[in-house]
Amino acid sequence: MGSSNRYRKKGAAVKMPKTLLSLPPPSPIESSVGGTGKSKKKRGEAYLWMRFDRTGASQVVGCDKITIIKRASVSPKDLRTAFSHSTKILAREKAIILNLEVIKGIVTADEVLLLDPLRPEVLTLSDRLKQQFPQRNGPGPEQASAIVQSSPDDGVGLESELPFEVQVLEIALEVVCSFIDSNVIALETQAWSILDQLTKKVSIEDLQSLRSLKSNLTHLLARVQKVRDEIEQYLDDKDDMADLYLTRKWIQNLQQAEVASNSIVAPSKLQRLTSNKSSGLVTDEDDADDMEMLLEAYFIQLDAMRNKVLMMKEHIDDTEDYVKILQNSRRNGMFNLLLLVNIANFAITAGTLVVNLFGMNIPIALYNTPNVFGYFVWGVAALCIVLFMAIIGYTKWKKLLDC
């Protein structure tokens, strides 16, 4: 899902004033790496950041926290949020603080600052940004005038595009959703393989793999849930969604400054100028509707991933129940076998008792009977068999043995 103007309602485009279009691109950041003595200790540790602006210019530079705070006009508390491990999307007056899994950065109306740009996921985001914002020099006065004079219904140019910060937010959500979805697919493939093995044969290695898989699924579910809940929090409040439009605030500030600079004109002319400036702005309600459509698309994706993970956990729970039932069945079979052996042992012991009685050195008339030994042996064997069958019949009658 790429950034496009499909979310912008017809006739509700962001109309850029000439002063905004003709502004030069943001200046590069001076590296904070280097320095010695007290100045280096005072500024603190430098981190690697990537700067990408609306003209497509990029820069990888080492900066400390103070430089980033001044550059993005954020508070130290907001910057700590960017460095934390909790998933957050914070909208401030001049910046959006993003902390989405592996994507950590600060987005302003004309540039984005990405922390740890050498991570594979951040490199993917930077490649997507370069595709979305090919490098160019800022539009000249003639180009800016042509863009402003074009009709909002043309659907071309900057008028029909989403603001820079919204496109960056959409690309970041796309990268995060793709990253999470790849993890879900990998775990799903591993899960089906392990579950298939367990249904055929239960082994210690497969049970250990299943325990590790279940732990990974729980961790993945928590990650998906955090991003999903953060988006849902914005979907529940239109004012928060409208605050994500930094360009609107930027344009309003520029227009207010322009109106203030022309405050010496006649009241009727000043009123007409203010009316003309205000007509070119998108209302907060339009911004909220557009942002709601954007966030809802990724909310649906994350909700589907969450349901897929929950379904896998249910399959794992069902397989664990099946394995427990199978083990209990085998254990019961062993108990039955042991009981049969004990019954047979008891019957043989009874026969041995008879043999021992007749083995005493006591003369009796039975010893003088011809071929008595054979009859005696077969009689004792018959006694053991009858005793064994009698005990088996009794256990079945009492339903103590399943065989």
mmCIF file of C-alpha atoms in Angstrom:
data_model
loop_
_atom_site.group_PDB
_atom_site.id
_atom_site.type_symbol
_atom_site.label_atom_id
_atom_site.label_comp_id
_atom_site.label_asym_id
_atom_site.label_seq_id
_atom_site.Cartn_x
_atom_site.Cartn_y
_atom_site.Cartn_z
ATOM 1 C CA MET A 1 0.000 0.000 0.000
ATOM 2 C CA GLY A 2 1.818 3.116 -1.179
ATOM 3 C CA SER A 3 1.286 6.782 -0.536
ATOM 4 C CA SER A 4 -1.135 8.331 -2.962
ATOM 5 C CA ASN A 5 -3.965 10.825 -3.165
ATOM 6 C CA ARG A 6 -6.652 8.142 -2.909
ATOM 7 C CA TYR A 7 -7.431 9.291 0.640
ATOM 8 C CA ARG A 8 -7.986 12.913 -0.364
ATOM 9 C CA LYS A 9 -11.603 13.769 -1.043
ATOM 10 C CA LYS A 10 -12.372 15.617 -4.234
ATOM 11 C CA GLY A 11 -12.189 19.363 -3.738
ATOM 12 C CA ALA A 12 -10.498 19.026 -0.343
ATOM 13 C CA ALA A 13 -6.895 19.267 -1.449
ATOM 14 C CA VAL A 14 -4.188 21.022 0.548
ATOM 15 C CA LYS A 15 -3.715 24.308 -1.280
ATOM 16 C CA MET A 16 -0.105 25.383 -0.869
ATOM 17 C CA PRO A 17 0.559 29.141 -0.793
ATOM 18 C CA LYS A 18 3.320 30.570 -2.930
ATOM 19 C CA THR A 19 5.359 31.466 0.109
ATOM 20 C CA LEU A 20 5.394 27.829 1.221
ATOM 21 C CA LEU A 21 6.145 26.374 -2.194
ATOM 22 C CA SER A 22 9.024 28.766 -2.800
ATOM 23 C CA LEU A 23 10.681 28.079 0.539
ATOM 24 C CA PRO A 24 14.153 26.550 0.222
ATOM 25 C CA PRO A 25 14.673 22.987 1.439
ATOM 26 C CA PRO A 26 15.743 22.483 5.045
ATOM 27 C CA SER A 27 19.407 23.042 5.715
ATOM 28 C CA PRO A 28 21.647 20.035 6.466
ATOM 29 C CA ILE A 29 22.404 19.127 10.068
ATOM 30 C CA GLU A 30 25.864 19.855 11.374
ATOM 31 C CA SER A 31 27.457 16.751 12.849
ATOM 32 C CA SER A 32 27.837 16.652 16.624
ATOM 33 C CA VAL A 33 30.531 13.977 16.444
ATOM 34 C CA GLY A 34 33.871 15.275 17.583
ATOM 35 C CA GLY A 35 34.796 17.886 20.080
ATOM 36 C CA THR A 36 36.762 17.383 23.223
ATOM 37 C CA GLY A 37 36.737 18.269 26.852
ATOM 38 C CA LYS A 38 33.777 19.873 28.588
ATOM 39 C CA SER A 39 31.905 20.735 25.389
ATOM 40 C CA LYS A 40 31.695 17.066 24.367
ATOM 41 C CA LYS A 41 30.696 15.991 27.864
ATOM 42 C CA LYS A 42 28.053 18.704 28.054
ATOM 43 C CA ARG A 43 26.457 17.836 24.719
ATOM 44 C CA GLY A 44 26.250 14.153 25.564
ATOM 45 C CA GLU A 45 26.545 11.024 23.464
ATOM 46 C CA ALA A 46 25.992 11.314 19.720
ATOM 47 C CA TYR A 47 23.635 8.940 17.870
ATOM 48 C CA LEU A 48 23.453 8.142 14.193
ATOM 49 C CA TRP A 49 20.486 9.786 12.464
ATOM 50 C CA MET A 50 19.252 9.960 8.897
ATOM 51 C CA ARG A 51 17.657 13.184 7.669
ATOM 52 C CA PHE A 52 15.305 13.041 4.682
ATOM 53 C CA ASP A 53 13.470 16.192 3.555
ATOM 54 C CA ARG A 54 10.529 16.933 1.255
ATOM 55 C CA THR A 55 12.842 17.623 -1.722
ATOM 56 C CA GLY A 56 14.343 14.115 -1.570
ATOM 57 C CA ALA A 57 17.658 15.207 -0.084
ATOM 58 C CA SER A 58 19.055 12.808 2.513
ATOM 59 C CA GLN A 59 21.883 12.931 5.017
ATOM 60 C CA VAL A 60 23.327 10.492 7.554
ATOM 61 C CA VAL A 61 24.914 12.323 10.443
ATOM 62 C CA GLY A 62 25.822 11.773 14.072
ATOM 63 C CA CYS A 63 23.913 14.098 16.396
ATOM 64 C CA ASP A 64 23.402 14.419 20.107
ATOM 65 C CA LYS A 65 20.017 14.835 21.751
ATOM 66 C CA ILE A 66 20.327 18.591 22.189
ATOM 67 C CA THR A 67 20.825 19.107 18.452
ATOM 68 C CA ILE A 68 17.777 16.972 17.621
ATOM 69 C CA ILE A 69 15.638 18.745 20.233
ATOM 70 C CA LYS A 70 16.460 22.149 18.756
ATOM 71 C CA ARG A 71 16.119 20.915 15.178
ATOM 72 C CA ALA A 72 12.700 19.261 15.586
ATOM 73 C CA SER A 73 11.322 21.610 18.284
ATOM 74 C CA VAL A 74 10.457 18.757 20.634
ATOM 75 C CA SER A 75 10.872 18.377 24.359
ATOM 76 C CA PRO A 76 13.429 16.057 26.015
ATOM 77 C CA LYS A 77 10.523 13.930 27.253
ATOM 78 C CA ASP A 78 9.292 13.448 23.685
ATOM 79 C CA LEU A 79 12.803 12.488 22.578
ATOM 80 C CA ARG A 80 12.989 9.907 25.360
ATOM 81 C CA THR A 81 9.817 8.419 23.891
ATOM 82 C CA ALA A 82 11.611 8.010 20.561
ATOM 83 C CA PHE A 83 14.420 6.128 22.326
ATOM 84 C CA SER A 84 12.129 3.935 24.450
ATOM 85 C CA HIS A 85 10.878 0.434 23.668
ATOM 86 C CA SER A 86 7.179 1.309 23.886
ATOM 87 C CA THR A 87 5.147 1.792 20.718
ATOM 88 C CA LYS A 88 3.972 5.398 20.472
ATOM 89 C CA ILE A 89 2.755 7.957 17.949
ATOM 90 C CA LEU A 90 2.852 11.412 19.515
ATOM 91 C CA ALA A 91 1.530 14.495 17.695
ATOM 92 C CA ARG A 92 3.110 17.775 18.775
ATOM 93 C CA GLU A 93 2.817 21.313 17.477
ATOM 94 C CA LYS A 94 5.693 21.037 14.994
ATOM 95 C CA ALA A 95 6.581 17.340 14.929
ATOM 96 C CA ILE A 96 5.317 13.780 15.124
ATOM 97 C CA ILE A 97 7.322 11.372 17.277
ATOM 98 C CA LEU A 98 7.227 7.850 15.835
ATOM 99 C CA ASN A 99 8.183 4.759 17.781
ATOM 100 C CA LEU A 100 6.802 1.854 15.772
ATOM 101 C CA GLU A 101 8.670 -1.348 16.542
ATOM 102 C CA VAL A 102 11.973 -0.898 14.659
ATOM 103 C CA ILE A 103 11.044 2.503 13.176
ATOM 104 C CA LYS A 104 12.046 5.303 15.517
ATOM 105 C CA GLY A 105 12.099 8.867 14.309
ATOM 106 C CA ILE A 106 10.755 12.403 14.306
ATOM 107 C CA VAL A 107 8.642 13.760 11.443
ATOM 108 C CA THR A 108 8.164 17.456 10.769
ATOM 109 C CA ALA A 109 6.319 19.232 7.983
ATOM 110 C CA ASP A 110 9.389 19.297 5.742
ATOM 111 C CA GLU A 111 11.743 16.546 6.925
ATOM 112 C CA VAL A 112 11.999 13.272 8.812
ATOM 113 C CA LEU A 113 14.771 12.254 11.215
ATOM 114 C CA LEU A 114 15.277 8.481 11.531
ATOM 115 C CA LEU A 115 17.234 6.933 14.386
ATOM 116 C CA ASP A 116 19.656 4.065 13.711
ATOM 117 C CA PRO A 117 19.474 4.281 9.890
ATOM 118 C CA LEU A 118 21.649 1.183 9.353
ATOM 119 C CA ARG A 119 18.976 -1.248 10.532
ATOM 120 C CA PRO A 120 17.544 -3.281 7.632
ATOM 121 C CA GLU A 121 13.996 -2.111 8.361
ATOM 122 C CA VAL A 122 15.062 1.555 8.443
ATOM 123 C CA LEU A 123 16.961 1.056 5.192
ATOM 124 C CA THR A 124 13.768 -0.304 3.664
ATOM 125 C CA LEU A 125 11.923 2.794 4.881
ATOM 126 C CA SER A 126 14.585 5.102 3.433
ATOM 127 C CA ASP A 127 14.367 3.313 0.072
ATOM 128 C CA ARG A 128 10.589 3.763 0.066
ATOM 129 C CA LEU A 129 11.027 7.452 0.901
ATOM 130 C CA LYS A 130 13.465 7.881 -1.978
ATOM 131 C CA GLN A 131 10.958 6.272 -4.325
ATOM 132 C CA GLN A 132 8.126 8.444 -3.041
ATOM 133 C CA PHE A 133 10.147 11.678 -2.965
ATOM 134 C CA PRO A 134 12.696 11.653 -5.793
ATOM 135 C CA GLN A 135 15.439 14.183 -5.199
ATOM 136 C CA ARG A 136 14.802 17.540 -6.773
ATOM 137 C CA ASN A 137 15.597 21.163 -6.211
ATOM 138 C CA GLY A 138 12.844 23.199 -4.647
ATOM 139 C CA PRO A 139 10.237 24.496 -7.120
ATOM 140 C CA GLY A 140 11.059 27.830 -8.644
ATOM 141 C CA PRO A 141 8.735 30.846 -8.646
ATOM 142 C CA GLU A 142 7.222 29.937 -12.017
ATOM 143 C CA GLN A 143 6.545 26.328 -10.962
ATOM 144 C CA ALA A 144 5.122 27.453 -7.655
ATOM 145 C CA SER A 145 2.826 29.936 -9.380
ATOM 146 C CA ALA A 146 1.612 27.268 -11.814
ATOM 147 C CA ILE A 147 0.888 24.832 -9.007
ATOM 148 C CA VAL A 148 -1.073 27.382 -6.992
ATOM 149 C CA GLN A 149 -3.085 28.544 -9.990
ATOM 150 C CA SER A 150 -4.079 24.992 -10.998
ATOM 151 C CA SER A 151 -7.585 23.857 -10.168
ATOM 152 C CA PRO A 152 -8.165 21.665 -7.085
ATOM 153 C CA ASP A 153 -10.122 19.253 -9.269
ATOM 154 C CA ASP A 154 -7.168 18.594 -11.553
ATOM 155 C CA GLY A 155 -5.891 15.853 -9.246
ATOM 156 C CA VAL A 156 -2.262 16.600 -10.205
ATOM 157 C CA GLY A 157 0.635 18.408 -8.590
ATOM 158 C CA LEU A 158 1.089 19.153 -4.927
ATOM 159 C CA GLU A 159 -2.545 20.146 -4.483
ATOM 160 C CA SER A 160 -3.771 16.574 -4.874
ATOM 161 C CA GLU A 161 -1.037 15.049 -2.735
ATOM 162 C CA LEU A 162 -1.160 14.284 0.934
ATOM 163 C CA PRO A 163 1.134 16.429 3.079
ATOM 164 C CA PHE A 164 4.719 15.305 3.528
ATOM 165 C CA GLU A 165 4.312 14.162 7.130
ATOM 166 C CA VAL A 166 1.206 12.105 6.307
ATOM 167 C CA GLN A 167 2.963 10.345 3.445
ATOM 168 C CA VAL A 168 5.924 9.583 5.716
ATOM 169 C CA LEU A 169 3.561 8.236 8.364
ATOM 170 C CA GLU A 170 1.840 6.041 5.786
ATOM 171 C CA ILE A 171 5.132 4.663 4.457
ATOM 172 C CA ALA A 172 6.339 4.001 8.012
ATOM 173 C CA LEU A 173 3.137 2.114 8.818
ATOM 174 C CA GLU A 174 3.480 0.173 5.579
ATOM 175 C CA VAL A 175 7.052 -0.877 6.428
ATOM 176 C CA VAL A 176 6.103 -1.824 9.986
ATOM 177 C CA CYS A 177 3.079 -3.824 8.839
ATOM 178 C CA SER A 178 5.199 -5.610 6.215
ATOM 179 C CA PHE A 179 7.846 -6.396 8.834
ATOM 180 C CA ILE A 180 5.286 -7.755 11.308
ATOM 181 C CA ASP A 181 3.474 -9.681 8.576
ATOM 182 C CA SER A 182 6.731 -11.366 7.512
ATOM 183 C CA ASN A 183 7.293 -12.425 11.131
ATOM 184 C CA VAL A 184 3.749 -13.763 11.340
ATOM 185 C CA ILE A 185 4.176 -15.760 8.126
ATOM 186 C CA ALA A 186 7.535 -17.187 9.295
ATOM 187 C CA LEU A 187 6.098 -18.263 12.651
ATOM 188 C CA GLU A 188 2.986 -19.632 10.972
ATOM 189 C CA THR A 189 5.099 -21.821 8.663
ATOM 190 C CA GLN A 190 7.160 -23.032 11.605
ATOM 191 C CA ALA A 191 4.029 -23.662 13.668
ATOM 192 C CA TRP A 192 2.325 -25.839 11.053
ATOM 193 C CA SER A 193 5.485 -27.905 10.621
ATOM 194 C CA ILE A 194 5.845 -28.547 14.367
ATOM 195 C CA LEU A 195 2.136 -29.253 14.863
ATOM 196 C CA ASP A 196 2.151 -31.712 11.968
ATOM 197 C CA GLN A 197 5.086 -33.564 13.529
ATOM 198 C CA LEU A 198 3.405 -33.681 16.935
ATOM 199 C CA THR A 199 0.237 -35.199 15.530
ATOM 200 C CA LYS A 200 2.326 -38.029 14.059
ATOM 201 C CA LYS A 201 4.878 -38.588 16.786
ATOM 202 C CA VAL A 202 5.421 -36.919 20.151
ATOM 203 C CA SER A 203 9.089 -36.293 20.889
ATOM 204 C CA ILE A 204 10.951 -34.189 23.422
ATOM 205 C CA GLU A 205 12.555 -32.079 20.674
ATOM 206 C CA ASP A 206 9.183 -31.230 19.129
ATOM 207 C CA LEU A 207 7.716 -30.361 22.539
ATOM 208 C CA GLN A 208 10.643 -28.029 23.252
ATOM 209 C CA SER A 209 10.210 -26.429 19.822
ATOM 210 C CA LEU A 210 6.505 -26.016 20.531
ATOM 211 C CA ARG A 211 7.207 -24.287 23.838
ATOM 212 C CA SER A 212 9.662 -21.912 22.148
ATOM 213 C CA LEU A 213 7.170 -21.268 19.347
ATOM 214 C CA LYS A 214 4.400 -20.482 21.797
ATOM 215 C CA SER A 215 6.656 -17.998 23.599
ATOM 216 C CA ASN A 216 7.530 -16.295 20.290
ATOM 217 C CA LEU A 217 3.852 -16.111 19.344
ATOM 218 C CA THR A 218 3.002 -14.492 22.670
ATOM 219 C CA HIS A 219 5.744 -11.914 22.140
ATOM 220 C CA LEU A 220 4.617 -11.274 18.564
ATOM 221 C CA LEU A 221 0.998 -10.908 19.653
ATOM 222 C CA ALA A 222 2.025 -8.278 22.197
ATOM 223 C CA ARG A 223 3.905 -6.344 19.498
ATOM 224 C CA VAL A 224 0.975 -6.452 17.075
ATOM 225 C CA GLN A 225 -1.407 -5.479 19.856
ATOM 226 C CA LYS A 226 0.680 -2.426 20.813
ATOM 227 C CA VAL A 227 0.751 -1.016 17.276
ATOM 228 C CA ARG A 228 -2.927 -1.848 16.776
ATOM 229 C CA ASP A 229 -3.941 -0.174 20.042
ATOM 230 C CA GLU A 230 -1.914 2.934 19.221
ATOM 231 C CA ILE A 231 -3.688 3.318 15.864
ATOM 232 C CA GLU A 232 -7.046 2.565 17.473
ATOM 233 C CA GLN A 233 -6.427 5.309 20.010
ATOM 234 C CA TYR A 234 -6.166 7.854 17.177
ATOM 235 C CA LEU A 235 -9.173 6.409 15.362
ATOM 236 C CA ASP A 236 -11.267 7.035 18.475
ATOM 237 C CA ASP A 237 -10.435 10.756 18.553
ATOM 238 C CA LYS A 238 -10.759 12.948 15.447
ATOM 239 C CA ASP A 239 -8.981 15.861 17.129
ATOM 240 C CA ASP A 240 -5.892 13.711 17.628
ATOM 241 C CA MET A 241 -6.018 12.614 13.995
ATOM 242 C CA ALA A 242 -6.281 16.220 12.830
ATOM 243 C CA ASP A 243 -3.235 17.108 14.963
ATOM 244 C CA LEU A 244 -1.146 14.785 12.790
ATOM 245 C CA TYR A 245 -1.481 17.295 9.917
ATOM 246 C CA LEU A 246 1.561 19.475 10.600
ATOM 247 C CA THR A 247 1.425 21.129 7.184
ATOM 248 C CA ARG A 248 -1.961 22.664 7.980
ATOM 249 C CA LYS A 249 -0.536 24.232 11.140
ATOM 250 C CA TRP A 250 2.487 25.410 9.175
ATOM 251 C CA ILE A 251 0.313 27.032 6.501
ATOM 252 C CA GLN A 252 -1.894 28.656 9.122
ATOM 253 C CA ASN A 253 1.143 30.156 10.855
ATOM 254 C CA LEU A 254 2.462 31.472 7.534
ATOM 255 C CA GLN A 255 -0.897 32.969 6.657
ATOM 256 C CA GLN A 256 -1.278 34.555 10.064
ATOM 257 C CA ALA A 257 2.165 36.085 9.702
ATOM 258 C CA GLU A 258 1.270 37.341 6.213
ATOM 259 C CA VAL A 259 -2.003 38.798 7.468
ATOM 260 C CA ALA A 260 -0.196 40.437 10.371
ATOM 261 C CA SER A 261 2.357 41.971 8.004
ATOM 262 C CA ASN A 262 -0.486 43.424 5.917
ATOM 263 C CA SER A 263 -2.403 44.739 8.916
ATOM 264 C CA ILE A 264 -1.774 48.302 7.796
ATOM 265 C CA VAL A 265 -4.065 47.909 4.775
ATOM 266 C CA ALA A 266 -7.672 49.033 4.749
ATOM 267 C CA PRO A 267 -10.115 46.946 6.852
ATOM 268 C CA SER A 268 -12.137 45.869 3.809
ATOM 269 C CA LYS A 269 -9.027 44.761 1.943
ATOM 270 C CA LEU A 270 -7.682 43.001 5.024
ATOM 271 C CA GLN A 271 -10.978 41.128 5.472
ATOM 272 C CA ARG A 272 -10.946 40.070 1.804
ATOM 273 C CA LEU A 273 -7.319 38.916 2.100
ATOM 274 C CA THR A 274 -8.069 36.862 5.215
ATOM 275 C CA SER A 275 -11.097 35.313 3.547
ATOM 276 C CA ASN A 276 -9.056 34.335 0.499
ATOM 277 C CA LYS A 277 -6.339 32.752 2.612
ATOM 278 C CA SER A 278 -8.792 30.835 4.729
ATOM 279 C CA SER A 279 -10.577 29.415 1.703
ATOM 280 C CA GLY A 280 -7.431 27.591 0.627
ATOM 281 C CA LEU A 281 -7.166 25.561 3.826
ATOM 282 C CA VAL A 282 -8.546 22.144 4.559
ATOM 283 C CA THR A 283 -10.695 22.050 7.673
ATOM 284 C CA ASP A 284 -9.852 19.963 10.714
ATOM 285 C CA GLU A 285 -12.795 17.710 9.919
ATOM 286 C CA ASP A 286 -11.476 17.012 6.405
ATOM 287 C CA ASP A 287 -8.041 16.252 7.818
ATOM 288 C CA ALA A 288 -9.531 13.887 10.384
ATOM 289 C CA ASP A 289 -11.589 12.073 7.727
ATOM 290 C CA ASP A 290 -8.570 11.597 5.470
ATOM 291 C CA MET A 291 -6.388 10.448 8.332
ATOM 292 C CA GLU A 292 -9.120 8.096 9.539
ATOM 293 C CA MET A 293 -9.238 6.399 6.124
ATOM 294 C CA LEU A 294 -5.456 6.044 6.117
ATOM 295 C CA LEU A 295 -5.153 4.694 9.663
ATOM 296 C CA GLU A 296 -8.151 2.420 9.294
ATOM 297 C CA ALA A 297 -6.537 0.631 6.356
ATOM 298 C CA TYR A 298 -3.507 -0.315 8.472
ATOM 299 C CA PHE A 299 -5.687 -0.999 11.492
ATOM 300 C CA ILE A 300 -7.532 -3.626 9.448
ATOM 301 C CA GLN A 301 -4.212 -5.184 8.399
ATOM 302 C CA LEU A 302 -2.937 -5.315 11.981
ATOM 303 C CA ASP A 303 -6.252 -6.679 13.203
ATOM 304 C CA ALA A 304 -6.037 -9.454 10.605
ATOM 305 C CA MET A 305 -2.480 -10.261 11.752
ATOM 306 C CA ARG A 306 -3.647 -10.305 15.347
ATOM 307 C CA ASN A 307 -6.477 -12.694 14.493
ATOM 308 C CA LYS A 308 -4.036 -14.925 12.609
ATOM 309 C CA VAL A 309 -1.706 -15.075 15.623
ATOM 310 C CA LEU A 310 -4.640 -15.806 17.947
ATOM 311 C CA MET A 311 -5.771 -18.566 15.601
ATOM 312 C CA MET A 312 -2.294 -20.094 15.656
ATOM 313 C CA LYS A 313 -2.288 -19.952 19.456
ATOM 314 C CA GLU A 314 -5.645 -21.736 19.472
ATOM 315 C CA HIS A 315 -4.252 -24.437 17.169
ATOM 316 C CA ILE A 316 -1.270 -24.821 19.482
ATOM 317 C CA ASP A 317 -3.561 -25.085 22.511
ATOM 318 C CA ASP A 318 -5.666 -27.684 20.691
ATOM 319 C CA THR A 319 -2.540 -29.636 19.765
ATOM 320 C CA GLU A 320 -1.331 -29.493 23.358
ATOM 321 C CA ASP A 321 -4.693 -30.840 24.510
ATOM 322 C CA TYR A 322 -4.464 -33.585 21.894
ATOM 323 C CA VAL A 323 -0.953 -34.502 23.048
ATOM 324 C CA LYS A 324 -2.134 -34.596 26.669
ATOM 325 C CA ILE A 325 -5.048 -36.855 25.751
ATOM 326 C CA LEU A 326 -2.718 -39.080 23.731
ATOM 327 C CA GLN A 327 -0.243 -39.299 26.598
ATOM 328 C CA ASN A 328 -3.027 -40.050 29.085
ATOM 329 C CA SER A 329 -4.323 -42.771 26.784
ATOM 330 C CA ARG A 330 -0.886 -44.337 26.544
ATOM 331 C CA ARG A 331 -0.444 -44.038 30.283
ATOM 332 C CA ASN A 332 -3.753 -45.779 30.846
ATOM 333 C CA GLY A 333 -2.641 -48.515 28.453
ATOM 334 C CA MET A 334 0.511 -48.995 30.470
ATOM 335 C CA PHE A 335 -1.540 -49.189 33.663
ATOM 336 C CA ASN A 336 -3.788 -51.820 32.092
ATOM 337 C CA LEU A 337 -0.778 -53.833 30.975
ATOM 338 C CA LEU A 338 0.760 -53.587 34.425
ATOM 339 C CA LEU A 339 -2.490 -54.727 36.001
ATOM 340 C CA LEU A 340 -2.665 -57.737 33.659
ATOM 341 C CA VAL A 341 0.898 -58.657 34.530
ATOM 342 C CA ASN A 342 0.125 -58.405 38.238
ATOM 343 C CA ILE A 343 -2.961 -60.593 37.851
ATOM 344 C CA ALA A 344 -0.965 -63.185 35.911
ATOM 345 C CA ASN A 345 1.764 -63.042 38.536
ATOM 346 C CA PHE A 346 -0.824 -63.642 41.263
ATOM 347 C CA ALA A 347 -2.256 -66.663 39.407
ATOM 348 C CA ILE A 348 1.206 -68.154 38.874
ATOM 349 C CA THR A 349 2.051 -67.512 42.522
ATOM 350 C CA ALA A 350 -1.049 -69.464 43.560
ATOM 351 C CA GLY A 351 0.084 -72.383 41.402
ATOM 352 C CA THR A 352 3.575 -72.146 42.884
ATOM 353 C CA LEU A 353 2.038 -72.390 46.333
ATOM 354 C CA VAL A 354 0.388 -75.718 45.422
ATOM 355 C CA VAL A 355 3.635 -77.022 43.979
ATOM 356 C CA ASN A 356 5.525 -76.056 47.110
ATOM 357 C CA LEU A 357 2.996 -77.845 49.304
ATOM 358 C CA PHE A 358 3.403 -81.078 47.365
ATOM 359 C CA GLY A 359 7.164 -80.676 47.315
ATOM 360 C CA MET A 360 7.501 -81.317 51.043
ATOM 361 C CA ASN A 361 9.114 -84.587 52.183
ATOM 362 C CA ILE A 362 5.905 -85.974 53.626
ATOM 363 C CA PRO A 363 4.896 -89.424 52.368
ATOM 364 C CA ILE A 364 1.322 -89.590 51.064
ATOM 365 C CA ALA A 365 -0.579 -92.218 49.073
ATOM 366 C CA LEU A 366 -0.817 -89.921 46.028
ATOM 367 C CA TYR A 367 2.867 -90.441 45.321
ATOM 368 C CA ASN A 368 2.233 -94.120 44.583
ATOM 369 C CA THR A 369 -0.276 -93.349 41.795
ATOM 370 C CA PRO A 370 1.141 -94.104 38.287
ATOM 371 C CA ASN A 371 1.792 -91.077 36.012
ATOM 372 C CA VAL A 372 0.636 -88.719 38.768
ATOM 373 C CA PHE A 373 3.252 -86.121 37.879
ATOM 374 C CA GLY A 374 1.712 -85.284 34.499
ATOM 375 C CA TYR A 375 -1.786 -84.992 35.898
ATOM 376 C CA PHE A 376 -0.491 -82.836 38.696
ATOM 377 C CA VAL A 377 1.315 -80.418 36.360
ATOM 378 C CA TRP A 378 -1.685 -79.999 34.072
ATOM 379 C CA GLY A 379 -3.939 -79.548 37.076
ATOM 380 C CA VAL A 380 -1.805 -76.766 38.525
ATOM 381 C CA ALA A 381 -1.647 -75.056 35.100
ATOM 382 C CA ALA A 382 -5.419 -75.281 34.754
ATOM 383 C CA LEU A 383 -5.779 -73.832 38.248
ATOM 384 C CA CYS A 384 -3.621 -70.828 37.323
ATOM 385 C CA ILE A 385 -5.567 -70.215 34.094
ATOM 386 C CA VAL A 386 -8.932 -70.462 35.809
ATOM 387 C CA LEU A 387 -7.802 -68.116 38.573
ATOM 388 C CA PHE A 388 -6.446 -65.613 36.022
ATOM 389 C CA MET A 389 -9.666 -65.633 33.984
ATOM 390 C CA ALA A 390 -11.783 -65.331 37.117
ATOM 391 C CA ILE A 391 -9.904 -62.202 38.255
ATOM 392 C CA ILE A 392 -10.094 -60.678 34.741
ATOM 393 C CA GLY A 393 -13.838 -61.318 34.671
ATOM 394 C CA TYR A 394 -14.266 -59.709 38.075
ATOM 395 C CA THR A 395 -12.325 -56.552 37.038
ATOM 396 C CA LYS A 396 -14.406 -56.220 33.870
ATOM 397 C CA TRP A 397 -17.611 -56.675 35.853
ATOM 398 C CA LYS A 398 -16.507 -53.905 38.205
ATOM 399 C CA LYS A 399 -15.259 -51.855 35.205
ATOM 400 C CA LEU A 400 -11.788 -51.651 36.711
ATOM 401 C CA LEU A 401 -9.999 -52.749 33.558
ATOM 402 C CA ASP A 402 -10.385 -51.533 29.957
ATOM 403 C CA CYS A 403 -9.225 -54.310 27.639
#
